[in-house]
GROMACS .gro file of C-alpha atoms in nm:
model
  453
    1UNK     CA    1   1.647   0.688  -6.532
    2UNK     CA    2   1.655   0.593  -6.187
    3UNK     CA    3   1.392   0.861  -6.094
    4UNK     CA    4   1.221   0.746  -6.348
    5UNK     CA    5   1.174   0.383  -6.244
    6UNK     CA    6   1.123   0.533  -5.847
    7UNK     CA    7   0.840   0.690  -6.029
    8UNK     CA    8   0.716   0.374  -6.143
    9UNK     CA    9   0.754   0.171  -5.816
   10UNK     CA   10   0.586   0.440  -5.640
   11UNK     CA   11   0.249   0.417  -5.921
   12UNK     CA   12   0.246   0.084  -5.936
   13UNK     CA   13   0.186   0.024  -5.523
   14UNK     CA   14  -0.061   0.328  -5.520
   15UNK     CA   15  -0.243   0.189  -5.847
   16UNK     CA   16  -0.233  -0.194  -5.651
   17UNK     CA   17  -0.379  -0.013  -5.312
   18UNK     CA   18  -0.658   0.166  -5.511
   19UNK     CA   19  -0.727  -0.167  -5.705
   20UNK     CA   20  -0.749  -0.325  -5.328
   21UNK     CA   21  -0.956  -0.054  -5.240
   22UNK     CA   22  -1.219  -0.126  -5.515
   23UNK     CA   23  -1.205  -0.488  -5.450
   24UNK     CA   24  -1.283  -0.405  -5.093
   25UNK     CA   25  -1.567  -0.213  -5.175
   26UNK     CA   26  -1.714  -0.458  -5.418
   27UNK     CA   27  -1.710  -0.717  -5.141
   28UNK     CA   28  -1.941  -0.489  -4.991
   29UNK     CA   29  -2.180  -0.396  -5.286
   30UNK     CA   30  -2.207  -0.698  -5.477
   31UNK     CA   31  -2.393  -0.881  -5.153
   32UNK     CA   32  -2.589  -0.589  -5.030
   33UNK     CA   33  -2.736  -0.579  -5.394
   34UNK     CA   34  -2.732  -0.999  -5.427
   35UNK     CA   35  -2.953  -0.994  -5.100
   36UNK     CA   36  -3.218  -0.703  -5.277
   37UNK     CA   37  -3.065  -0.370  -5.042
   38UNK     CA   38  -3.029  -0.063  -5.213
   39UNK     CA   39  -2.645   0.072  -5.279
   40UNK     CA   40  -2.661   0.444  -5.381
   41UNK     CA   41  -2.317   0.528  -5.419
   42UNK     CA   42  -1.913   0.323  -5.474
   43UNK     CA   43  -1.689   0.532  -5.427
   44UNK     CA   44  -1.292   0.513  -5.395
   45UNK     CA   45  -1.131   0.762  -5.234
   46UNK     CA   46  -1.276   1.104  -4.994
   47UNK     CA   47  -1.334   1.433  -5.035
   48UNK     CA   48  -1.421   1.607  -5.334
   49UNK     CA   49  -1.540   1.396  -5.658
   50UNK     CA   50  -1.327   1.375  -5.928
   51UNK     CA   51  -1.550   1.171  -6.167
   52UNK     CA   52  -1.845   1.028  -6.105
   53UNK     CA   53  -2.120   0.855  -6.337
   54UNK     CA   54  -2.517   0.731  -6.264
   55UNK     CA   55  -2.530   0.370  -6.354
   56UNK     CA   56  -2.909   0.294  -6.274
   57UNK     CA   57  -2.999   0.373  -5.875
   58UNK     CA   58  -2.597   0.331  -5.775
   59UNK     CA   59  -2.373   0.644  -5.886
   60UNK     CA   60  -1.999   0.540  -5.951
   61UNK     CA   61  -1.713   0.767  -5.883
   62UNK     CA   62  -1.308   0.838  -5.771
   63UNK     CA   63  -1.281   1.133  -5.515
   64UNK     CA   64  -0.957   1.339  -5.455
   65UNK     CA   65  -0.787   1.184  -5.168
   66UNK     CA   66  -0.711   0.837  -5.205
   67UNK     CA   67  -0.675   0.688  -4.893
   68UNK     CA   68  -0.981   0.443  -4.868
   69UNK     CA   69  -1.350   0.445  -4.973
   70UNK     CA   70  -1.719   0.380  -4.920
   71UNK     CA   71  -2.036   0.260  -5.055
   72UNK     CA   72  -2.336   0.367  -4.927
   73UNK     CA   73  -2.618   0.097  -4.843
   74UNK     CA   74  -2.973   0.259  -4.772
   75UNK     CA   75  -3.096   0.212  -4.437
   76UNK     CA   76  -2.755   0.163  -4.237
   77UNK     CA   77  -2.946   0.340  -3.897
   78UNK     CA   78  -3.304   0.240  -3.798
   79UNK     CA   79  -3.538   0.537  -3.721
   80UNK     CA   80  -3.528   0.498  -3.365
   81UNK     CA   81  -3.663   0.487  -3.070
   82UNK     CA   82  -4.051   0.605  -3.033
   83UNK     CA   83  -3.967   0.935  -2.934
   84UNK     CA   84  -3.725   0.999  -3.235
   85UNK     CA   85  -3.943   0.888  -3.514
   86UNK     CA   86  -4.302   0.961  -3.626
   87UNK     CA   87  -4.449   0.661  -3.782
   88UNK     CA   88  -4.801   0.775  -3.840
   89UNK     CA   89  -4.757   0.928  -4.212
   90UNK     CA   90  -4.872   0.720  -4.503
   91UNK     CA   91  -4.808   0.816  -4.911
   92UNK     CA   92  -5.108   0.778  -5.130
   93UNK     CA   93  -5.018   0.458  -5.187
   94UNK     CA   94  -5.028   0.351  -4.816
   95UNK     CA   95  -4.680   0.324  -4.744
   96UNK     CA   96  -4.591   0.413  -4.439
   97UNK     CA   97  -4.315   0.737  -4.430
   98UNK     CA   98  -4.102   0.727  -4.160
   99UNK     CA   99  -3.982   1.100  -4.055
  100UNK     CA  100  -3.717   1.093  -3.793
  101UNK     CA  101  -3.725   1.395  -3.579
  102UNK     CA  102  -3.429   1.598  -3.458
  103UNK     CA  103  -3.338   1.599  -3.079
  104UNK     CA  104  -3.144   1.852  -2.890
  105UNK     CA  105  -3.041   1.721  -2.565
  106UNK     CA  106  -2.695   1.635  -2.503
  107UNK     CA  107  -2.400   1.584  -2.736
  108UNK     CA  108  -2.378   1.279  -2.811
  109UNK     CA  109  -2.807   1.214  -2.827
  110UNK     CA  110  -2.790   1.516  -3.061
  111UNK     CA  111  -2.471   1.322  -3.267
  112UNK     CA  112  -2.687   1.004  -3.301
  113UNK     CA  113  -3.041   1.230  -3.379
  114UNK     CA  114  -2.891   1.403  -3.662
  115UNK     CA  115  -2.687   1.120  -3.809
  116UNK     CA  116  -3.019   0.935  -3.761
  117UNK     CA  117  -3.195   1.202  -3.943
  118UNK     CA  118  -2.991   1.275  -4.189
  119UNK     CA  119  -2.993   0.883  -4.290
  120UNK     CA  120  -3.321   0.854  -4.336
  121UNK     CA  121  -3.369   1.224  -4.533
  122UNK     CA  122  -3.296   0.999  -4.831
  123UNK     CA  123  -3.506   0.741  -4.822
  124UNK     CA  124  -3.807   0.697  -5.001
  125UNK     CA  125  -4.104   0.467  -4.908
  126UNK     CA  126  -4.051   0.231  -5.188
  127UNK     CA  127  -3.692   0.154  -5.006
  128UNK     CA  128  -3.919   0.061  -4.690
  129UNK     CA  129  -3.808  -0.328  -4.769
  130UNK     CA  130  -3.469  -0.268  -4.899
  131UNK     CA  131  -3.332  -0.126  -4.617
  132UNK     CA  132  -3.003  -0.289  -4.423
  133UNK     CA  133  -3.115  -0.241  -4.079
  134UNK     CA  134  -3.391  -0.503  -4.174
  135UNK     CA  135  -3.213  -0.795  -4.347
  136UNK     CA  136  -3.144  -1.088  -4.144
  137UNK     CA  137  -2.834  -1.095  -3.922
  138UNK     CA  138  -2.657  -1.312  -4.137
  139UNK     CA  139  -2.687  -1.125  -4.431
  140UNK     CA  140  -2.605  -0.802  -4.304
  141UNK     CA  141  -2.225  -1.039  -4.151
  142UNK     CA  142  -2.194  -1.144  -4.517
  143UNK     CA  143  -2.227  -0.776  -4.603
  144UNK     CA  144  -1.975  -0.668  -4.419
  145UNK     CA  145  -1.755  -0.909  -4.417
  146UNK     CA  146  -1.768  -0.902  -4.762
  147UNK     CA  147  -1.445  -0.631  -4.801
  148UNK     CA  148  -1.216  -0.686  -4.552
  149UNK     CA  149  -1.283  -1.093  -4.669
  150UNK     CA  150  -1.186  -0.984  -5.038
  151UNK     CA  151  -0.851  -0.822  -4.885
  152UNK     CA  152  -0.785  -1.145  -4.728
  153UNK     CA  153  -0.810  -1.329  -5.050
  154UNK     CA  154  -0.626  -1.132  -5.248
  155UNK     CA  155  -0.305  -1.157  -5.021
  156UNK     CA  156  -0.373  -1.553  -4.994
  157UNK     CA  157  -0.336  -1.555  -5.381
  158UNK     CA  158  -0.090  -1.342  -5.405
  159UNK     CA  159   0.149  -1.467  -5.140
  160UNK     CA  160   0.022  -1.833  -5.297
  161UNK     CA  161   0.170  -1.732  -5.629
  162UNK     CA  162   0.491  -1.632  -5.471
  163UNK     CA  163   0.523  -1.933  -5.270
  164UNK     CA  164   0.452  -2.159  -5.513
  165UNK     CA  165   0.725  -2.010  -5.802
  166UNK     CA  166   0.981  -1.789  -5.588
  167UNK     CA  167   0.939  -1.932  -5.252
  168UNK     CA  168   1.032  -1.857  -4.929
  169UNK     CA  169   1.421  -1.766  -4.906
  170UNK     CA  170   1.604  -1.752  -4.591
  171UNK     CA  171   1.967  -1.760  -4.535
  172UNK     CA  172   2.085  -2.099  -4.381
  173UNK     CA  173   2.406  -2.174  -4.201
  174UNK     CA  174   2.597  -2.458  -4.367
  175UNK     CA  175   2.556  -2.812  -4.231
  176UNK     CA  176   2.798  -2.955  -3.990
  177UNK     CA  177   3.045  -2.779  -3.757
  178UNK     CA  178   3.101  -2.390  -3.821
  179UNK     CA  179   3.290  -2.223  -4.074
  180UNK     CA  180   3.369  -1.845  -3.973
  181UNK     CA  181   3.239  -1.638  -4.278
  182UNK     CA  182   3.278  -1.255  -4.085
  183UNK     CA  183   3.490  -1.203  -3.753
  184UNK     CA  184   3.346  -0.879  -3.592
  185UNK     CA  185   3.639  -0.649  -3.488
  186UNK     CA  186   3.417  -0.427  -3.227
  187UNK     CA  187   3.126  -0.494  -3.004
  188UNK     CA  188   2.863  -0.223  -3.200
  189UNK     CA  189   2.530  -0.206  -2.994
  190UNK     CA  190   2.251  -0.393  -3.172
  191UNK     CA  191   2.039  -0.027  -3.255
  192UNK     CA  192   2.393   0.100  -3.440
  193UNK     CA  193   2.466  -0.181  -3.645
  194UNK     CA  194   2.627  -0.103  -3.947
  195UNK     CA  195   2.833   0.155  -3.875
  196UNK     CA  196   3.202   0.133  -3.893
  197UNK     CA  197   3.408   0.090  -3.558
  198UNK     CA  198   3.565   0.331  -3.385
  199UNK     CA  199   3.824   0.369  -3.159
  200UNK     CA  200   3.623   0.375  -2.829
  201UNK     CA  201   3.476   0.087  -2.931
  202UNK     CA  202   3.596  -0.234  -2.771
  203UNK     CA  203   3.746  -0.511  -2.930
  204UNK     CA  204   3.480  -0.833  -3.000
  205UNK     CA  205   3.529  -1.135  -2.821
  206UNK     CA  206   3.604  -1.338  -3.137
  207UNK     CA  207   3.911  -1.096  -3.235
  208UNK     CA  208   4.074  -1.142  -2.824
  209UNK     CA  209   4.010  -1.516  -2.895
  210UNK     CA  210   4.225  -1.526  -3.212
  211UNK     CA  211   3.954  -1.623  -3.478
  212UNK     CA  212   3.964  -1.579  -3.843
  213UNK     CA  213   3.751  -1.648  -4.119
  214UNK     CA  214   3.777  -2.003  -4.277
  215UNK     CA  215   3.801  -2.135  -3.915
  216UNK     CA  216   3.596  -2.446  -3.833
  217UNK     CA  217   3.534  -2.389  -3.456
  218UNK     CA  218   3.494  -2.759  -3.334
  219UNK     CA  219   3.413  -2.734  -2.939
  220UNK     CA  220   3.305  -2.467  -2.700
  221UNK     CA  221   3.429  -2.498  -2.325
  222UNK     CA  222   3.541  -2.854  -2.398
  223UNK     CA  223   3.196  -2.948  -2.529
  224UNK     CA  224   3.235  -3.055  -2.939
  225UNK     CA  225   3.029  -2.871  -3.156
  226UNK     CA  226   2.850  -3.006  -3.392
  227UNK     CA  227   2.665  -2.724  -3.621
  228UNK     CA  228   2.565  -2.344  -3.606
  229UNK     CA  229   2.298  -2.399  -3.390
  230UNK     CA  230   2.465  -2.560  -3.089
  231UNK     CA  231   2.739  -2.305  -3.038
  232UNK     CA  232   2.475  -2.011  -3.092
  233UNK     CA  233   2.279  -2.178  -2.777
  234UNK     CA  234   2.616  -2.177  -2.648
  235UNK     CA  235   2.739  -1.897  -2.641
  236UNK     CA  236   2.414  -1.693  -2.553
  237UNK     CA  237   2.376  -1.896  -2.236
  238UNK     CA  238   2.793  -1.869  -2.163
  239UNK     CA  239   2.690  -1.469  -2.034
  240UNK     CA  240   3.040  -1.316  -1.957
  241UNK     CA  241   3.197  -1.654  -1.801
  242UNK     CA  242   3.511  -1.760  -1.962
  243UNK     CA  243   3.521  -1.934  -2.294
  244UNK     CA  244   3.779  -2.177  -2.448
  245UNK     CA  245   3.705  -2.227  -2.827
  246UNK     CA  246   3.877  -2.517  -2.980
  247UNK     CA  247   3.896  -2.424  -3.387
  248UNK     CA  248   4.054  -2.588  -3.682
  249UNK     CA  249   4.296  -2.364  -3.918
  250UNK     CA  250   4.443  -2.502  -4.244
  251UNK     CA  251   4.397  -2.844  -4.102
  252UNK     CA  252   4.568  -2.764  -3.747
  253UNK     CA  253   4.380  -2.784  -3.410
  254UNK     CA  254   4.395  -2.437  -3.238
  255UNK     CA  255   4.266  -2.346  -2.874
  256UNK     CA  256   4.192  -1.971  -2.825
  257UNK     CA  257   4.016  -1.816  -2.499
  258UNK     CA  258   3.829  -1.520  -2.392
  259UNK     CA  259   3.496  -1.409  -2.226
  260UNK     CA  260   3.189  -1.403  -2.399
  261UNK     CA  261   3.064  -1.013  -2.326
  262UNK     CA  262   2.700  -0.966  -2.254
  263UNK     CA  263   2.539  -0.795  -2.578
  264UNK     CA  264   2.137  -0.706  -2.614
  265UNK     CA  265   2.020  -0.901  -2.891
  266UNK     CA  266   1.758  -1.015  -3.073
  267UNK     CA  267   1.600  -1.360  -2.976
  268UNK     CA  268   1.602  -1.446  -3.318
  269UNK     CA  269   1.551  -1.330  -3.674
  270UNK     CA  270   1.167  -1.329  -3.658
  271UNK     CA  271   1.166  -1.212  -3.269
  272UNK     CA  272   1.341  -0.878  -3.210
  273UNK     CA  273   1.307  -0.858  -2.846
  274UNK     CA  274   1.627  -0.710  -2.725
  275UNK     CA  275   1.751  -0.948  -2.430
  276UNK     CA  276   2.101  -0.984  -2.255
  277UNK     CA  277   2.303  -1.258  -2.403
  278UNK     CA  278   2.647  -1.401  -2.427
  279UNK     CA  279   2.824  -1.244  -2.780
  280UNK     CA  280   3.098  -1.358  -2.961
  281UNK     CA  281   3.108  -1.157  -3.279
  282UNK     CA  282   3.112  -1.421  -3.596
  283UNK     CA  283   2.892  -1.549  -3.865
  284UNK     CA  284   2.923  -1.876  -4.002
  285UNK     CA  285   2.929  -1.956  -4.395
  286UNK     CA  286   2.562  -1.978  -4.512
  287UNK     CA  287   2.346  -2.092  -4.821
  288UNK     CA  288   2.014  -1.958  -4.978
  289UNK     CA  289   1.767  -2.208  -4.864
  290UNK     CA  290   1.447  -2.181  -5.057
  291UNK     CA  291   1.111  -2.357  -4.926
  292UNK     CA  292   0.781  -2.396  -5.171
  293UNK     CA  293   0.414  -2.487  -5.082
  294UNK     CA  294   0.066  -2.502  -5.216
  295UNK     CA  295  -0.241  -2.358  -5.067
  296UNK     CA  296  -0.204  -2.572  -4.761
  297UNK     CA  297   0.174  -2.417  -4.691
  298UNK     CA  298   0.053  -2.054  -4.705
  299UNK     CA  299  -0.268  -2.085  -4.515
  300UNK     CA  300   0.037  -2.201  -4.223
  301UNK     CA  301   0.241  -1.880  -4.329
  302UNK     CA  302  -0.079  -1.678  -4.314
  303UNK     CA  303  -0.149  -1.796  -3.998
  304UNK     CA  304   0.161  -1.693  -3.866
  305UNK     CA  305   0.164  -1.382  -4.043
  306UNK     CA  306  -0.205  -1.310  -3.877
  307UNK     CA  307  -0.039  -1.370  -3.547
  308UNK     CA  308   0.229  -1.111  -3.559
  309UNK     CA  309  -0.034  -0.850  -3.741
  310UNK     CA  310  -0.278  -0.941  -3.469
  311UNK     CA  311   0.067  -0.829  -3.181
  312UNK     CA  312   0.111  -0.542  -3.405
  313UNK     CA  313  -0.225  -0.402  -3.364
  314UNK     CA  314  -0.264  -0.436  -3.026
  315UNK     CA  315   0.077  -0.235  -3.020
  316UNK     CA  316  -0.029   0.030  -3.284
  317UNK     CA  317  -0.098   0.339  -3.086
  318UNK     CA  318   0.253   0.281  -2.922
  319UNK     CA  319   0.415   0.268  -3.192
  320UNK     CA  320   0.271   0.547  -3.331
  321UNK     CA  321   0.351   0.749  -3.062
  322UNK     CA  322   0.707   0.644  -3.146
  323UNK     CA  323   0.688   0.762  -3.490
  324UNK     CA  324   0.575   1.124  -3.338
  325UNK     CA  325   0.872   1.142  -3.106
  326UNK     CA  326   1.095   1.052  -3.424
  327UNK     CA  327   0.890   1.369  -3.647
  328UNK     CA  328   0.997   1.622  -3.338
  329UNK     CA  329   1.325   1.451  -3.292
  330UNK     CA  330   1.319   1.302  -2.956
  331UNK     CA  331   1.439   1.008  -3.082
  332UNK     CA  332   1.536   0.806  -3.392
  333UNK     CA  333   1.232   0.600  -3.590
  334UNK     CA  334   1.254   0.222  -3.549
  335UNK     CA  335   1.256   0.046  -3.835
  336UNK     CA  336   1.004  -0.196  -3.721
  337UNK     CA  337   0.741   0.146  -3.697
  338UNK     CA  338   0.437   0.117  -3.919
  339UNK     CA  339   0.380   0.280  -4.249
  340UNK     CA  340   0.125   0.486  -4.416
  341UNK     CA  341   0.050   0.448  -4.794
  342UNK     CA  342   0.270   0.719  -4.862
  343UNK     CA  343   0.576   0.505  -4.651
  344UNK     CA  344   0.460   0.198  -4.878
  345UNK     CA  345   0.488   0.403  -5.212
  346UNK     CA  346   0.867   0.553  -5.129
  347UNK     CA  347   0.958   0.176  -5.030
  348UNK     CA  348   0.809   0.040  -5.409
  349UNK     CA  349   1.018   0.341  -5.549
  350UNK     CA  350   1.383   0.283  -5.417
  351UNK     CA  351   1.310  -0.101  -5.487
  352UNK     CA  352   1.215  -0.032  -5.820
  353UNK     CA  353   1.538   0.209  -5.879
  354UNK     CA  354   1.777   0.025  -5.694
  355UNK     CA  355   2.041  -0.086  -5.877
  356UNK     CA  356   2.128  -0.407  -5.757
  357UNK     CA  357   1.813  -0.563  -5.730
  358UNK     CA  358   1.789  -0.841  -5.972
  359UNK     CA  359   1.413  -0.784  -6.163
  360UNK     CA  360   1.221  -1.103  -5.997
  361UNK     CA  361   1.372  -0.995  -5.707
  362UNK     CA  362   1.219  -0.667  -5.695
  363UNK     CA  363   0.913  -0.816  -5.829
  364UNK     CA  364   0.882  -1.047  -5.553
  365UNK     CA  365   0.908  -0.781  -5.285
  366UNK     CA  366   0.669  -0.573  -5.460
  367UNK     CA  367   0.441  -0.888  -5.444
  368UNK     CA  368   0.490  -0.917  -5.083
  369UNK     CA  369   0.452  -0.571  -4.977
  370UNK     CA  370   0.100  -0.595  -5.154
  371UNK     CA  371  -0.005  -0.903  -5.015
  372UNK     CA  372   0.101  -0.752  -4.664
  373UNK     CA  373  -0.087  -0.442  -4.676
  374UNK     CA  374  -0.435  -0.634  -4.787
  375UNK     CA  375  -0.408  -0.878  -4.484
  376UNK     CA  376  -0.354  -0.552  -4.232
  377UNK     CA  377  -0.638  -0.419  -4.421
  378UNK     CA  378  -0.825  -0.702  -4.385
  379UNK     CA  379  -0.753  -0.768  -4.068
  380UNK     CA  380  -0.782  -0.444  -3.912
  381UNK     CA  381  -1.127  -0.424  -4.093
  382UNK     CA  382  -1.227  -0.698  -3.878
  383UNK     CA  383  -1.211  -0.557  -3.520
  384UNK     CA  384  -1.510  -0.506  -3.365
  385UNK     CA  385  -1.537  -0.159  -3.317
  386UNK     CA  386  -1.753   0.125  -3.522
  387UNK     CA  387  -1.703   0.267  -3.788
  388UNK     CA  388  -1.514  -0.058  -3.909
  389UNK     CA  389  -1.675  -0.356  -4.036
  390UNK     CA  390  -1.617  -0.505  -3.759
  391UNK     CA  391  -1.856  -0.290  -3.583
  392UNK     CA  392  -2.094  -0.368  -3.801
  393UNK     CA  393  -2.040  -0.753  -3.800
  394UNK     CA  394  -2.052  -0.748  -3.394
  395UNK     CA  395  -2.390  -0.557  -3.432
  396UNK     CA  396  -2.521  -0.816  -3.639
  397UNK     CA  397  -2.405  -1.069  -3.429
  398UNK     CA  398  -2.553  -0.952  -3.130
  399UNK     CA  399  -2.872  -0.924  -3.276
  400UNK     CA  400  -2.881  -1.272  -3.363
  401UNK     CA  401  -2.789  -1.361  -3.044
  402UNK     CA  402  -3.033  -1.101  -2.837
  403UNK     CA  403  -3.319  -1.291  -3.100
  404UNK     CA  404  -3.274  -1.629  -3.031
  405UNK     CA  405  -3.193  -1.599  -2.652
  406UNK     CA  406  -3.530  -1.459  -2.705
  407UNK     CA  407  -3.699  -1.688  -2.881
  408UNK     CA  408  -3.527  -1.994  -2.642
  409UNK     CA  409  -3.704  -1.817  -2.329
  410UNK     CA  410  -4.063  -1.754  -2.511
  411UNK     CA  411  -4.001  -1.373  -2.491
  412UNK     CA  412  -4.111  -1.118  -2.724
  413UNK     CA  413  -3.865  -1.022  -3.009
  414UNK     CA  414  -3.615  -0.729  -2.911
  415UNK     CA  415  -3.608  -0.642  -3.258
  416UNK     CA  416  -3.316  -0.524  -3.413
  417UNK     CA  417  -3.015  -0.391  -3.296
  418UNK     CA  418  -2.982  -0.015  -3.279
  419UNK     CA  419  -2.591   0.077  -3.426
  420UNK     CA  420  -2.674   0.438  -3.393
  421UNK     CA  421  -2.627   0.432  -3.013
  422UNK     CA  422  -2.245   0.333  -3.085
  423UNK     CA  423  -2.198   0.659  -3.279
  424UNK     CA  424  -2.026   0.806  -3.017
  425UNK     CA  425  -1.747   0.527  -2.980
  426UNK     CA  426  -1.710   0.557  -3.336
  427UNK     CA  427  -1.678   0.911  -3.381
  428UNK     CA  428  -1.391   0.820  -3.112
  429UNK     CA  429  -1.277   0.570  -3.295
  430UNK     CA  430  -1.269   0.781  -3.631
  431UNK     CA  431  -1.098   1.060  -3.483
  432UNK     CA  432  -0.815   0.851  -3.347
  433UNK     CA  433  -0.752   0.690  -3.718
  434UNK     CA  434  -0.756   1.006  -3.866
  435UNK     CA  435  -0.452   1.113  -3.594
  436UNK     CA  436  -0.262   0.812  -3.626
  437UNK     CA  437  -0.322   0.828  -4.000
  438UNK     CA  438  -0.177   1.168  -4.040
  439UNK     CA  439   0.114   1.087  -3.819
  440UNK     CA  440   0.229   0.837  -4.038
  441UNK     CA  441   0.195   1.002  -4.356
  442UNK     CA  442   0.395   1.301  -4.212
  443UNK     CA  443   0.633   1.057  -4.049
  444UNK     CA  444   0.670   0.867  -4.380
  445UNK     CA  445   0.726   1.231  -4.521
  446UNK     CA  446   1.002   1.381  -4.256
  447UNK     CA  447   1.125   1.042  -4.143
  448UNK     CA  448   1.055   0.786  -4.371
  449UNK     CA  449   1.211   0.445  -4.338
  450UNK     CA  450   1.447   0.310  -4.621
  451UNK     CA  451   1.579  -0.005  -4.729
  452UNK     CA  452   1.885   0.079  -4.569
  453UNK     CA  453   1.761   0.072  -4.254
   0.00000   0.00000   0.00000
């Protein structure tokens, strides 16, 4: 049974990524048709077709591997420079046919000359006004925009939904001065925590001072304390200077002393930046504190959340590279490493299976793993670089800009904005997401993370 339901968590993330996919996609198609250009093929997935069916000038299909997919807008390249294009051919009907010529010098001109080519080997002179390259520059950002903005919207409603009913649940020290819930009996290194202690392992700080759990700890180095938070500041800015810990047992005032060793720790539970602090080694009674919101509250959350994702990005390759040296072994994966799709499906699985996850519990993480992978989609979509959308939207954008700084100075129109020349970057581009791609998925394979971790 429990492989059963691992099963199930696994199909119902890849079914919820594929149904993000063809939202994406739609973002894209349903404009580019809205604003009269000429969308040949929707796709979801790469490689070879699966199934596919005509549905009048737009052919509709699922292809074999399915880690993204495409539709194809006529016109995406303009012919070209003079000397790449022969515009001197008209049809019967006096159309003019544009034939885009081949050229042969250089890599990267030939790269751009054949993609060129090959663009406009399918296009027909009755396309001659549907074509992308020639819709205004706003269109073509509302275009492209279009998918990565769907992604965006679908993890605002669905982290809405979940803020709204579940909440947000974090676990709160109690109010007032601190109870001792957990006395740490060894100092365990921050990257090994959870293991049990050993023997070489020296004793914490909180055991040499004498502290149990059910003690209130009422002052730190003569100064009272009043809650969780003050002798936390306390004790991380203490170092490895002496401390004297006044405490309360079974209604009798105790005094016990000993030096607060300097641990690597995490700044905080959102900030895991390992720095040297004071440690004592206990954790104070807690509560489930659970905070709601409207469409107001998680636009905030979002915000953060676009923050962190916007850090993370900047950080991928890195951490990429880490997962590579954890595949050959050099060293172990973090568990703050990114995750393919294939990472994201074993995750759903053990939730699903595991045992002692109540149901809205694992329905709620499910949620929020969803919701977390369409705003990294979305927002990744949105940098500026070919062959993302945000390529496309910075073209765009710089043509409108190129045309009115034009138009402000009396000069002649620089017409529109070539994306073919960036072909090269975005091969580059391309190549490097396919690598990082299949690092994860073979990471997520030979070391995947697990809720353990």
């Amino acid at each position: 049974m429990t492989g059963l339901f691992y099963l199930l968590g696994v199909l119902i993330f890849v079914v919820a990524i594929l149904a993000s996919i063809g939202l994406h996609e739609l973002g894209h198609m349903i404009p580019a048709k809205r604003f009269g250009g000429k969308v040949t093929q929707y796709f979801i997935g790469f490689g070879p077709t699966v199934w596919s069916k005509q549905v009048g000038e737009t052919e509709y299909g699922v292809k074999a591997i399915p880690l993204g997919g495409y539709v194809k807008i006529v016109g995406m390249l303009p012919p070209g420079a003079e000397d790449l294009a022969d515009e001197v051919t008209y049809d019967a009907e006096g159309n003019q046919v544009v034939k885009v010529r081949k050229s042969n010098t250089g890599m990267f001109t030939q790269l751009i000359s054949d993609a060129r080519a090959a663009e406009w080997e399918l296009i027909t002179p009755e396309d001659n006004d549907r074509l992308f390259y020639k819709m205004a520059w706003w269109k073509k950002v509302i275009v492209m925009a279009g998918g990565p903005t769907v992604n965006l919207l679908i993890a605002f409603f669905i982290f809405w939904g979940v803020f709204a009913t579940y909440g947000q649940r974090s676990v709160e020290p109690e109010p007032g001065p601190p109870v001792i819930d957990t006395v740490s009996e060894c100092i365990i290194p921050f990257d090994d925590e959870g293991r049990a202690c050993t023997s070489s392992d020296p004793a914490s700080p909180a055991v040499e001072a004498g502290l149990r759990p059910g003690d209130v700890i009422t002052s730190f180095n003569g100064t009272p304390v009043a809650n969780w938070d003050d002798l936390r500041t306390m004790i991380r800015g203490n170092s490895d200077g002496e401390a004297v810990i006044g405490y309360e047992r079974d209604g009798q005032e105790l005094t016990g002393t000993t030096s607060t060793t300097v641990e690597a720790r995490p700044t905080s539970g959102t900030d895991l930046t390992l720095r040297q602090v004071g440690f004592l080694g206990v954790t104070p009674t807690s509560y489930i504190a659970v905070e709601t919101g409207g469409p107001i509250y998680t636009l905030d959350q979002m915000g953060t959340m676009t923050v962190d994702t916007v850090k993370a990005l900047a950080t991928l390759p890195v951490k990429v590279w880490g997962v590579a040296e954890a595949i050959v072994g050099v060293e172990e994966r973090k568990i703050d490493s990114p995750v393919s799709i294939v990472g994201g499906g074993r995750l759903a699985g053990e939730t699903v299976s595991h045992e002692e996850f109540p149901v809205r519990e694992k329905a709620v993480f499910l949620l929020m793993m969803i919701a977390g992978f369409n705003l990294f989609i979305g927002l990744f979509n949105f940098i500026p670089l070919l062959p993302l959308d945000g390529g496309h939207i910075a073209g765009a954008l710089w043509e409108a800009l190129r045309r009115g700084w034009a138009r402000l100075w009396g000069r002649p129109d620089p017409g529109y904005v070539d994306v073919a020349k960036l072909l090269p970057i975005a091969y580059c581009v391309a190549a490097s997401l396919l690598v990082m791609g299949v690092v994860l998925i073979v990471g997520d394979l030979v070391v995947p993370l697990h809720l353990e971790s």
